[in-house]
Short mmCIF file of C-alpha atoms and ligand atoms in Angstrom, two decimals:
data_model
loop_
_atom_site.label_atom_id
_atom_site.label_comp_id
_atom_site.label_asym_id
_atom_site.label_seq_id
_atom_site.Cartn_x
_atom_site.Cartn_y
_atom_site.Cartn_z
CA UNK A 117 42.92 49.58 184.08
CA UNK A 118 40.23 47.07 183.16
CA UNK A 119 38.51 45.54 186.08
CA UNK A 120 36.65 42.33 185.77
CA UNK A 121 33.40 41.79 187.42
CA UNK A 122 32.13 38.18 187.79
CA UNK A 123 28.31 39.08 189.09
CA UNK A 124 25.87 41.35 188.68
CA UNK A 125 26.10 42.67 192.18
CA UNK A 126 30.15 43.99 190.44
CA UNK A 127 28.79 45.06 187.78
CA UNK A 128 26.21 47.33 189.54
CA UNK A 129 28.61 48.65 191.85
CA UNK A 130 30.40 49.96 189.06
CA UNK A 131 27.70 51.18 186.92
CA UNK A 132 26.54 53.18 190.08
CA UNK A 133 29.19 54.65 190.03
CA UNK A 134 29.75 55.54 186.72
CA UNK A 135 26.43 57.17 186.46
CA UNK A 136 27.39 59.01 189.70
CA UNK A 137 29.84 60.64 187.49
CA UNK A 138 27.31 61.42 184.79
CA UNK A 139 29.81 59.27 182.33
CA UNK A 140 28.25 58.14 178.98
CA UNK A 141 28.62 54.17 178.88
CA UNK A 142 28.98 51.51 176.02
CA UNK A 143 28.59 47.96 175.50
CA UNK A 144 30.20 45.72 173.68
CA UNK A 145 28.91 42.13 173.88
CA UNK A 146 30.99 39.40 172.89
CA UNK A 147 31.02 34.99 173.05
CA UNK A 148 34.77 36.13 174.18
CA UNK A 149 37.62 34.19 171.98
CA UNK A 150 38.40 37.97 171.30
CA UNK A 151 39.92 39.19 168.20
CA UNK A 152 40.27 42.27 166.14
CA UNK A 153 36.95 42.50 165.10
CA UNK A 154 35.90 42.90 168.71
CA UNK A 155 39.00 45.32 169.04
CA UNK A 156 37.50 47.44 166.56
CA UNK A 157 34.20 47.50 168.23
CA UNK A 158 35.71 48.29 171.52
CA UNK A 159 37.66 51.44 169.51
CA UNK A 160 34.96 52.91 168.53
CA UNK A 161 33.21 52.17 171.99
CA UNK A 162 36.29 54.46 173.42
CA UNK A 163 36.26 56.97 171.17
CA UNK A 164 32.51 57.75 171.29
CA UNK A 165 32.03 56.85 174.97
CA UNK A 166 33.52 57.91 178.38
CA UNK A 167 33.55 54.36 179.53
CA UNK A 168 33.30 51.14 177.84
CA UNK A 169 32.20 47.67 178.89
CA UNK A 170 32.78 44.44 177.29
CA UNK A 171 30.96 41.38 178.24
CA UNK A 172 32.08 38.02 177.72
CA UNK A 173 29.40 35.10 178.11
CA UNK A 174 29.17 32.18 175.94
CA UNK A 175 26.00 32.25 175.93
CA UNK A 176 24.10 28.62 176.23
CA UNK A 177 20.75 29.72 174.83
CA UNK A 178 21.40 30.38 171.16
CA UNK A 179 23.41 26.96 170.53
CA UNK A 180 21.32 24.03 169.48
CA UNK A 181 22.02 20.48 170.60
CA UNK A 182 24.77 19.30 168.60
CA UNK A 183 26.04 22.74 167.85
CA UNK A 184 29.65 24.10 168.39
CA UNK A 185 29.32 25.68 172.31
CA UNK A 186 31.39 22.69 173.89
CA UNK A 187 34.50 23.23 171.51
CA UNK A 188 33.85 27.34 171.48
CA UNK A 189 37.46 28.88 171.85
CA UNK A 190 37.80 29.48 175.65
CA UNK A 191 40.34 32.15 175.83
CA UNK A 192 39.92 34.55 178.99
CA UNK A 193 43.82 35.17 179.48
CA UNK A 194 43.83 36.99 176.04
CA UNK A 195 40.71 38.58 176.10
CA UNK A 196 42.01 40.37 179.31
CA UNK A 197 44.77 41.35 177.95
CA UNK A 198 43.33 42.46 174.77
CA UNK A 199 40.78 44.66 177.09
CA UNK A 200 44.11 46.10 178.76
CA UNK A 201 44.99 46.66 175.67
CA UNK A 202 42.33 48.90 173.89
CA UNK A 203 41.46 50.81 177.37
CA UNK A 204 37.96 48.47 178.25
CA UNK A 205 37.23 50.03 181.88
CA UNK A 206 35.27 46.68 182.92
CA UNK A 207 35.25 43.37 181.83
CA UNK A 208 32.03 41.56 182.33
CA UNK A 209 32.31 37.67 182.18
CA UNK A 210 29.28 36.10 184.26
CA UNK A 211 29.01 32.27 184.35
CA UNK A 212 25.65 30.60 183.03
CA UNK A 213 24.33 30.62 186.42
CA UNK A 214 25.12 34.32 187.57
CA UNK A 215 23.25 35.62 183.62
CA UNK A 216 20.55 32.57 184.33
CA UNK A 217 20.14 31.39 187.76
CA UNK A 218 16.56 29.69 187.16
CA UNK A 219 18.26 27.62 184.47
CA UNK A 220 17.40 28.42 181.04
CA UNK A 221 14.63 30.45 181.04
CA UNK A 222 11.34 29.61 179.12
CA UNK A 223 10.16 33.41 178.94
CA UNK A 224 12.44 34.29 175.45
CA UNK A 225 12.11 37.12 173.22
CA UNK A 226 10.64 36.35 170.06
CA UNK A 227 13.00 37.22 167.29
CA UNK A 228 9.52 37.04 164.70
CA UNK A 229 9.73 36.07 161.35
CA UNK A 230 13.14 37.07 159.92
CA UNK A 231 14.75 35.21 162.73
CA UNK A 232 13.27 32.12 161.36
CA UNK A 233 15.05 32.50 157.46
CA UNK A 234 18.88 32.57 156.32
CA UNK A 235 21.14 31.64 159.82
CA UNK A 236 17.71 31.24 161.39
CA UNK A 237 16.88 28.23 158.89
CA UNK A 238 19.87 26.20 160.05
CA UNK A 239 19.68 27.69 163.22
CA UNK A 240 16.39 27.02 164.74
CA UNK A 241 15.89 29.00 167.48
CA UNK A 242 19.27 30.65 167.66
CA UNK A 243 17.75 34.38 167.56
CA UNK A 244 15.21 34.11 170.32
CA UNK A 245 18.68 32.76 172.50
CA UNK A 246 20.14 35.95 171.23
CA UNK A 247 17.64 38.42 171.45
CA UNK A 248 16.83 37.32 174.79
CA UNK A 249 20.77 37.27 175.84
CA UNK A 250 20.87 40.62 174.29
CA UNK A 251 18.13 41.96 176.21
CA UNK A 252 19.17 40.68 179.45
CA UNK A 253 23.16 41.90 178.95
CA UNK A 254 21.49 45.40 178.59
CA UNK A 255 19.60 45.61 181.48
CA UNK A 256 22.18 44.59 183.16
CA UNK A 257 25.01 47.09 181.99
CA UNK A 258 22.52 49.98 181.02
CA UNK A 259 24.47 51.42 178.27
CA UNK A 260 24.15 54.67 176.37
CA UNK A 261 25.26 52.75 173.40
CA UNK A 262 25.94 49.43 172.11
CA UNK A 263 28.16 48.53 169.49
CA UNK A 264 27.49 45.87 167.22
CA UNK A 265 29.42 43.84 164.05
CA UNK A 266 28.18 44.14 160.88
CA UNK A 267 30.01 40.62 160.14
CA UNK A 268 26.47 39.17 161.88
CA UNK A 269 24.36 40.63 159.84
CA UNK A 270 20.66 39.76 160.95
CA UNK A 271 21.56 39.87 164.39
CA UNK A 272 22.30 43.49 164.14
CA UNK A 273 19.42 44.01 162.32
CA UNK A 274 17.49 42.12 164.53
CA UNK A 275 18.77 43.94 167.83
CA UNK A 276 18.14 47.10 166.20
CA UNK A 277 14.28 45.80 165.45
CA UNK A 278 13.79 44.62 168.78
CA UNK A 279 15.76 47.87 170.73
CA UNK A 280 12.74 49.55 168.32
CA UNK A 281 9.90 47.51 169.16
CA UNK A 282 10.78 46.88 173.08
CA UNK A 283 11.43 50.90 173.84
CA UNK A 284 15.58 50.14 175.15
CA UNK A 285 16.59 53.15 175.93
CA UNK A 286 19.79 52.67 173.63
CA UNK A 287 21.89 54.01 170.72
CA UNK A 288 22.94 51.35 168.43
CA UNK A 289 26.31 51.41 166.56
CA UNK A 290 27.08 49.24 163.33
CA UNK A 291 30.90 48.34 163.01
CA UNK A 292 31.73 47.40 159.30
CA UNK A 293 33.74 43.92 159.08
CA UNK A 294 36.87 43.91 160.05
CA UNK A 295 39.27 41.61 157.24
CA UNK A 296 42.53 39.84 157.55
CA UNK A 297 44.48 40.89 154.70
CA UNK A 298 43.48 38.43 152.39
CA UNK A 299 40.09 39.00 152.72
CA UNK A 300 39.01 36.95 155.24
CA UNK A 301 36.33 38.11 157.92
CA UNK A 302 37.58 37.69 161.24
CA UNK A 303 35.81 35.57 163.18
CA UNK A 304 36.54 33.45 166.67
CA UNK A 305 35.62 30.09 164.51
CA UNK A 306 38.79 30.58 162.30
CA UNK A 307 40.71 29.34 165.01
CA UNK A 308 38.53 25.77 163.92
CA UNK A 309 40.16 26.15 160.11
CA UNK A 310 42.92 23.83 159.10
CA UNK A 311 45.58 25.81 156.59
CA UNK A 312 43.40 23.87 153.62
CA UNK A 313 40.50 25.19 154.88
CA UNK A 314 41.95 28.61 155.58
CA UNK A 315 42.35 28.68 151.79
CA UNK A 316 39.30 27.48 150.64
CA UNK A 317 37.80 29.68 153.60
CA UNK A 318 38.57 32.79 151.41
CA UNK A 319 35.94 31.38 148.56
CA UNK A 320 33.23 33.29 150.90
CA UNK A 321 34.75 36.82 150.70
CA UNK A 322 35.59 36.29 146.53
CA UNK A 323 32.47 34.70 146.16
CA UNK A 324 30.94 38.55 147.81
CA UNK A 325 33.56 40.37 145.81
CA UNK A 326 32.48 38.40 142.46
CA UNK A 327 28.56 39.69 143.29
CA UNK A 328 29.67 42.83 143.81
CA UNK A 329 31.15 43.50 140.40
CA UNK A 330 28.20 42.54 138.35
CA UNK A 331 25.60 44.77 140.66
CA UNK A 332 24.60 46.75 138.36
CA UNK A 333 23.69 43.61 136.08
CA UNK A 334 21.03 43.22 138.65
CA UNK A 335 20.15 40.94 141.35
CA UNK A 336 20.24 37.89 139.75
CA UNK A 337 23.83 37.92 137.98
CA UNK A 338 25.11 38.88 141.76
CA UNK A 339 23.74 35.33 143.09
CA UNK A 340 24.68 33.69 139.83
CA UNK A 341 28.43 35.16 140.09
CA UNK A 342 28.95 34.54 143.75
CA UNK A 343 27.63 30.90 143.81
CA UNK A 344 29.68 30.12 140.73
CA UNK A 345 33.02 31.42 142.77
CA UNK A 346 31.96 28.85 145.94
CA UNK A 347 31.03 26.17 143.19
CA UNK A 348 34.48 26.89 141.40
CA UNK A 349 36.23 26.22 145.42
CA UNK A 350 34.29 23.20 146.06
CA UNK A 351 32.77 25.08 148.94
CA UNK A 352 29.22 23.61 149.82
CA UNK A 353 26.68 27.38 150.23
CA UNK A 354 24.35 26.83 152.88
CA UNK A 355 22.50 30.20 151.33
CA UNK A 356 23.49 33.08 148.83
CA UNK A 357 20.95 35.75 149.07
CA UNK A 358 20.45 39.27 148.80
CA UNK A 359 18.20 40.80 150.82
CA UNK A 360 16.50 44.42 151.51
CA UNK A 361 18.76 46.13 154.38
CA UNK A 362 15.80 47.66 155.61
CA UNK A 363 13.23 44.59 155.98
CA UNK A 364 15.61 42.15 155.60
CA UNK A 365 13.30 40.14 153.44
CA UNK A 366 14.69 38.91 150.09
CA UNK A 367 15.58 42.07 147.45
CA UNK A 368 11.92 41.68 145.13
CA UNK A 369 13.44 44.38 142.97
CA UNK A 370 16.01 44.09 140.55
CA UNK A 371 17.86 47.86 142.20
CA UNK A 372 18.35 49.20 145.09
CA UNK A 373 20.47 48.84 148.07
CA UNK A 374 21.09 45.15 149.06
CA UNK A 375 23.03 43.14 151.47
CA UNK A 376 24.97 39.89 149.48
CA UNK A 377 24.83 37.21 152.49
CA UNK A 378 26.89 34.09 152.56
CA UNK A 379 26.62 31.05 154.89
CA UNK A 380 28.94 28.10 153.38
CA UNK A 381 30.66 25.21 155.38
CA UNK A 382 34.58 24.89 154.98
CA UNK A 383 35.19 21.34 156.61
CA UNK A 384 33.57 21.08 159.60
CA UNK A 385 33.47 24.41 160.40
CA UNK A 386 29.98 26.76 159.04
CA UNK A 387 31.20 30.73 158.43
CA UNK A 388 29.39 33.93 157.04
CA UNK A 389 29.73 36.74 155.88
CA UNK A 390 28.33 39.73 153.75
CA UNK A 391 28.92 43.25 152.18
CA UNK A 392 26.73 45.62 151.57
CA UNK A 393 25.79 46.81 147.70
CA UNK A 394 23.63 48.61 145.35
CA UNK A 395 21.97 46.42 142.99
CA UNK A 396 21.16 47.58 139.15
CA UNK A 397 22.27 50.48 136.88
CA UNK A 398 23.71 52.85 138.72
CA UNK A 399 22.70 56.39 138.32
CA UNK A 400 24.02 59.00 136.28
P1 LIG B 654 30.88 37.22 168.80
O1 LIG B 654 31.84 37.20 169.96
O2 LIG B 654 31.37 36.47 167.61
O3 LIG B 654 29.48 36.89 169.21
O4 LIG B 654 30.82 38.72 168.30
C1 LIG B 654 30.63 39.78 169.18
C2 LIG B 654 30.46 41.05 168.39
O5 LIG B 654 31.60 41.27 167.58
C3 LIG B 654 29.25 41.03 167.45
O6 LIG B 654 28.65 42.31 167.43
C4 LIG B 654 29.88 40.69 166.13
O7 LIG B 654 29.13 41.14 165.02
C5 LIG B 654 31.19 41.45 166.24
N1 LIG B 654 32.17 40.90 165.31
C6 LIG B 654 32.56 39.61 165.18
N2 LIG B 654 33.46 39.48 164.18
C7 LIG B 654 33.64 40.72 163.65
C8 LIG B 654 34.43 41.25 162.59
N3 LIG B 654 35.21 40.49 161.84
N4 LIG B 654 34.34 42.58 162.33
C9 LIG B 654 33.53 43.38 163.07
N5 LIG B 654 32.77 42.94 164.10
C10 LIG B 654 32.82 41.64 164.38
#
């Protein structure tokens, strides 16, 4: 039975209790417009946790002016029912007043440096809303452990920096992408993509796969390769980089493990995506 709690005051009641019960609790925070990337998240959630949360707030702060949060897929019906679905014990969708009732608040976390390259870049400010949504949602839920996408690649790695720096109390848990079966990462702005740009959509997962053949040519036949296969598809890149999974600064050597990331717009919509490789002659 999922319940759905509405305020914070809901949400404590039942967090009360769970503790109460000495029951280990996960998060899983979504923008809802659920899919089965998030169902994959909230798996894992159920296996490794006694209960699981889900929270669904579109979340004002890390959308610029002009950005997509007025036509975001509003789908709470289905999200329920995918929740139902996959066992979620409660359901936390808070309006913008009940997760900010001062109005946006001008006390943000600072996202630092890395939140200011790759999405950051086009995004302009889009981490601190993040981070500081983040850091609120687990407060408020007080998980043992909060699953995360690896689809969103510097926000993970970003949540995991600032659960480090801040002292949260919590486990994080990276989910690998979950595909359609073409290859496609799942993501709630599909449901923007007309069947043209479906197709041409795919360019960002062949343009990964076409990196990841040539690794071990080094670092910069894996750009070359997957900015020829967007090139090839008429697919504008807003960036092709690789960068150092543990700094997430651009790769400065030519081995080593990597992350290929991918931000390209298909139409109107902008997607990205990644994969994780090892860069330069493998070992023997
Ligand atoms: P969103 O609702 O898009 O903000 O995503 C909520 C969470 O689901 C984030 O941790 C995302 O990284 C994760 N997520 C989104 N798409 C996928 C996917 N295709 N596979 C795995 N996780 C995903």
């Amino acid at each position: 039975m999922t319940s759905v709690a509405r305020t914070r005051g809901e949400l404590a009641e039942a967090r009360a209790e769970w503790a109460a019960q000495g029951a280990s609790v996960a998060v899983v925070m979504t923008m809802g417009a659920l899919h089965a990337g998030h169902g994959e998240l909230i798996r894992r959630a159920r296996e490794m946790d006694d209960r699981v949360i889900v929270t669904d707030f579109l979340n004002p702060l890390q959308f610029a002016p002009g950005e997509d949060l007025d036509k975001y897929p509003r789908t709470f019906a289905a999200d329920l029912e995918l929740c139902r679905a996959e066992g979620v014990d409660l359901l936390f969708a808070p309006g913008p007043t009940e997760v900010y009732p001062g109005g946006d608040p001008a006390v943000r976390v600072a996202a630092g440096p890395v939140g200011d390259i790759l999405e950051g870049e086009s995004r302009p400010g889009h981490f601190d809303g993040v981070l500081t949504v983040v850091a609120k949602m687990l407060h408020l839920t007080d998980p043992h452990r909060a699953y995360f996408g690896q689809k969103d690649a510097q926000q993970l790695w970003l949540i995991a920096q600032m659960v480090r720096a801040l002292d949260f109390g919590v486990e994080i848990v990276e989910v690998p992408t979950v595909r359609d079966a073409d290859g496609l990462a799942l993501s709630s702005r599909n449901s923007y993509l007309t069947e043209g740009d479906r197709r041409s959509a795919l360019a960002l997962h062949e343009a990964l796969d076409a990196g990841e053949k040539v690794a071990e040519s080094g670092g910069v036949a894996v750009v070359t390769a997957a900015c020829h296969v967007l090139a090839e598809a008429s697919v504008p890149a807003d960036y092709v980089e690789l960068v150092d999974p543990s700094t997430f600064e651009p790769l400065t050597t030519d081995g080593g493990s990597a992350i290929l990331l991918v931000a390209a717009r298909v139409g109107s919509t902008r997607l990205i995506d990644n994969v994780r490789l090892t860069v330069g002659p493998s070992e023997r």
